[in-house]
Amino acid sequence: MQLCDLTIHQLKSLLEKKEATAEEILDSCLVRIQAVEPKVRAFITVLEDSAREIARAIDKQGNYQGLAGIPYGLKDVFCTRGVKTTCASRMLENFVPNYDATAVSRLIEAGAVMVGKLNMDEFAMGSSTEHSAFFPTHNPWDYNRVPGGSSGGSAAAVAAGEIPFSLGSDTGGSVRQPAAYCGVVGIKPTYGRISRWGVIAYASSLDQVGVLTRDVADCALVLKTISGYDPLDSTSINIEVPNYPDSLQDDIRGLKIAYPREYFQQGVDEQVKAAVMQALKTYESLGAVVDEVSLPHSEYALPAYYLVANAEASANLAKYDGVRYGLRDFSAENVVDMFSQSRAQGFGPEVKRRIMLGTYALSAGYYEAYYLKALKVRRLLKNDFDQVFENFDVIAAPTTPTVAFKIGEQVGDPLTLYMNDILTVPVNMAGLPGMSIPCGFADGMPIGLQLIGKPFAESTIIKAAYAFEQATSFHLAKPALGVK
Ligand code: GLN
């Protein structure tokens, strides 16, 4: 085991005991990055020099509170001052923001060491990171498979030992799904828990920042650091943030866990089903009360999601017109051609597909038939969850219907690709907190257990996740990588 393979809490204890320095930890990560990047390709940008400067400064101070001296990476959707922020799009290939996203500012204040920016599906639209305008990322468990998406770089880098944690964004599953495919822990908290300021928008009513780590304790620590009200984001909620690490208790006797029958149908792989059922048995053995429930509107979640998400995306992406920033086609002869040629060149095919679908759904004459209907379905989905949460503390289900698929296998078939999100999008539609933790393997690939909580009850799902982790060892498995 190298330093780069350790968890944040293990690294913190080495730092505090002066058994390692921040610079040594960084070096270990950089060595791993150099070794595996030709195969994994998780990073769009590596910031060796600035990372070393920060690590040295932390070592000089010798104060290892919070996340001081811990390396991390950011999905390239987070604005970073002075550092290229591409959203994996040609449109923003040369975009250098002059400010940091709030979540990033909080990590900087906590002394964490930013190592680089991570690959993703263009504008966070996708489930495999194959829609990056630059290159696909590979799953460290099997380089021929996708890492999931859209935060595929964030999950792959953590799984491959390149960085102990990363941030992603989750609009319909983009933190939980890649976490499941790469065998790491991923949390998408309640909508409004973490500021979205400086996170390039995809679908504003669904987008939420998420955290990817190697275990639940690390997840609690990072979540605590970046959560909380931000006057710069009017949708961030001004309520107290609990100290999530206090929820790392393994006594869950009496915890009421529901599993929705609909989440075990709809093409869910038998091995995935079996692993999640086994996890429910583990919960029972720990003293939890487990029962089956129904979320009757689940089958409408995916179509409704793709209407809402694309409608909002079409509005959010209207600003990339080549005028203020982003790619501009200088060959155009007039301003209207300049708009359309810049957009034609700057956006990839999936982004264009979504802008067209979204614009159509919002157009006069179709608005009521599609967008308004989707909003009504959204309410029904939320009501389904509310009803279950009258009697239960946590909902448990698979994170994804299958394990990671092969690169190239689905990319030509948008609808099949969209199906990967079928078990994660309802959580975003309802604004709830959701988490994925490793719960088994099928064909050598990790399986994710999804835990869903009541609004702002992140502590409850963290507690449930921690208890499971204490009772099992799936989170300790590491991919072979095939490098030194
Ligand atoms: N795969 C889903 C989509 O493409 C979710 C993406 C996300 O959560 N950013 O919309």
PDB file of C-alpha atoms and ligand atoms in Angstrom, residues 75 120-128 131 149-151 169-178 188 202-203 206-208 302 305-306 309-310 350 354 417-421 424-425 428, ligand 1:
ATOM      1  CA  LYS A  75     -14.913  17.523 -11.931  1.00  0.00           C
ATOM      2  CA  MET A 120     -16.742  14.237 -17.471  1.00  0.00           C
ATOM      3  CA  ASP A 121     -19.471  14.018 -20.054  1.00  0.00           C
ATOM      4  CA  GLU A 122     -19.749  17.329 -21.879  1.00  0.00           C
ATOM      5  CA  PHE A 123     -21.786  19.735 -19.724  1.00  0.00           C
ATOM      6  CA  ALA A 124     -22.516  16.755 -17.414  1.00  0.00           C
ATOM      7  CA  MET A 125     -24.836  15.188 -19.991  1.00  0.00           C
ATOM      8  CA  GLY A 126     -24.268  11.459 -20.010  1.00  0.00           C
ATOM      9  CA  SER A 127     -23.758   8.275 -18.045  1.00  0.00           C
ATOM     10  CA  SER A 128     -20.419   6.996 -19.287  1.00  0.00           C
ATOM     11  CA  HIS A 131     -19.464  12.244 -24.251  1.00  0.00           C
ATOM     12  CA  GLY A 149     -20.858   9.372 -15.828  1.00  0.00           C
ATOM     13  CA  SER A 150     -21.107  12.153 -15.961  1.00  0.00           C
ATOM     14  CA  SER A 151     -18.588  12.439 -13.076  1.00  0.00           C
ATOM     15  CA  SER A 169     -22.103  17.039  -9.637  1.00  0.00           C
ATOM     16  CA  ASP A 170     -25.277  14.982  -9.727  1.00  0.00           C
ATOM     17  CA  THR A 171     -28.259  16.053 -11.820  1.00  0.00           C
ATOM     18  CA  GLY A 172     -29.759  12.621 -12.370  1.00  0.00           C
ATOM     19  CA  GLY A 173     -27.218  10.271 -10.844  1.00  0.00           C
ATOM     20  CA  SER A 174     -23.843  11.555 -11.985  1.00  0.00           C
ATOM     21  CA  VAL A 175     -22.162  11.061  -8.619  1.00  0.00           C
ATOM     22  CA  ARG A 176     -23.917   7.889  -7.432  1.00  0.00           C
ATOM     23  CA  GLN A 177     -23.806   6.017 -10.752  1.00  0.00           C
ATOM     24  CA  PRO A 178     -20.045   6.381 -11.396  1.00  0.00           C
ATOM     25  CA  LYS A 188     -25.533  13.583  -3.517  1.00  0.00           C
ATOM     26  CA  TYR A 202     -26.868  21.869 -16.577  1.00  0.00           C
ATOM     27  CA  ALA A 203     -30.407  21.662 -15.105  1.00  0.00           C
ATOM     28  CA  LEU A 206     -31.840  19.172 -10.277  1.00  0.00           C
ATOM     29  CA  ASP A 207     -28.085  19.924 -10.098  1.00  0.00           C
ATOM     30  CA  GLN A 208     -26.373  19.311  -6.783  1.00  0.00           C
ATOM     31  CA  LEU A 302     -37.047   8.683 -16.456  1.00  0.00           C
ATOM     32  CA  TYR A 305     -36.567  13.664 -15.886  1.00  0.00           C
ATOM     33  CA  TYR A 306     -35.345  13.923 -19.462  1.00  0.00           C
ATOM     34  CA  ALA A 309     -33.458  18.306 -17.496  1.00  0.00           C
ATOM     35  CA  ASN A 310     -33.377  19.058 -21.223  1.00  0.00           C
ATOM     36  CA  GLU A 350     -25.343  14.840 -27.252  1.00  0.00           C
ATOM     37  CA  ARG A 354     -30.631  17.880 -25.602  1.00  0.00           C
ATOM     38  CA  LEU A 417     -27.673   4.982 -22.306  1.00  0.00           C
ATOM     39  CA  TYR A 418     -30.416   6.976 -20.542  1.00  0.00           C
ATOM     40  CA  MET A 419     -31.708   3.760 -18.919  1.00  0.00           C
ATOM     41  CA  ASN A 420     -28.604   3.583 -16.712  1.00  0.00           C
ATOM     42  CA  ASP A 421     -30.106   6.434 -14.685  1.00  0.00           C
ATOM     43  CA  THR A 424     -31.060   7.466  -9.624  1.00  0.00           C
ATOM     44  CA  VAL A 425     -33.133  10.202 -11.333  1.00  0.00           C
ATOM     45  CA  ASN A 428     -33.067  14.299  -8.018  1.00  0.00           C
TER      46      ASN A 428
HETATM   47  N1  GLN B   1     -27.043  10.727 -17.077  1.00  0.00           N
HETATM   48  C1  GLN B   1     -27.965  11.764 -16.682  1.00  0.00           C
HETATM   49  C2  GLN B   1     -28.081  12.776 -17.779  1.00  0.00           C
HETATM   50  O1  GLN B   1     -27.386  12.650 -18.730  1.00  0.00           O
HETATM   51  C3  GLN B   1     -27.510  12.401 -15.405  1.00  0.00           C
HETATM   52  C4  GLN B   1     -26.377  13.302 -15.601  1.00  0.00           C
HETATM   53  C5  GLN B   1     -26.017  14.022 -14.371  1.00  0.00           C
HETATM   54  O2  GLN B   1     -26.413  13.635 -13.276  1.00  0.00           O
HETATM   55  N2  GLN B   1     -25.292  15.109 -14.561  1.00  0.00           N
HETATM   56  O3  GLN B   1     -28.873  13.679 -17.699  1.00  0.00           O
END
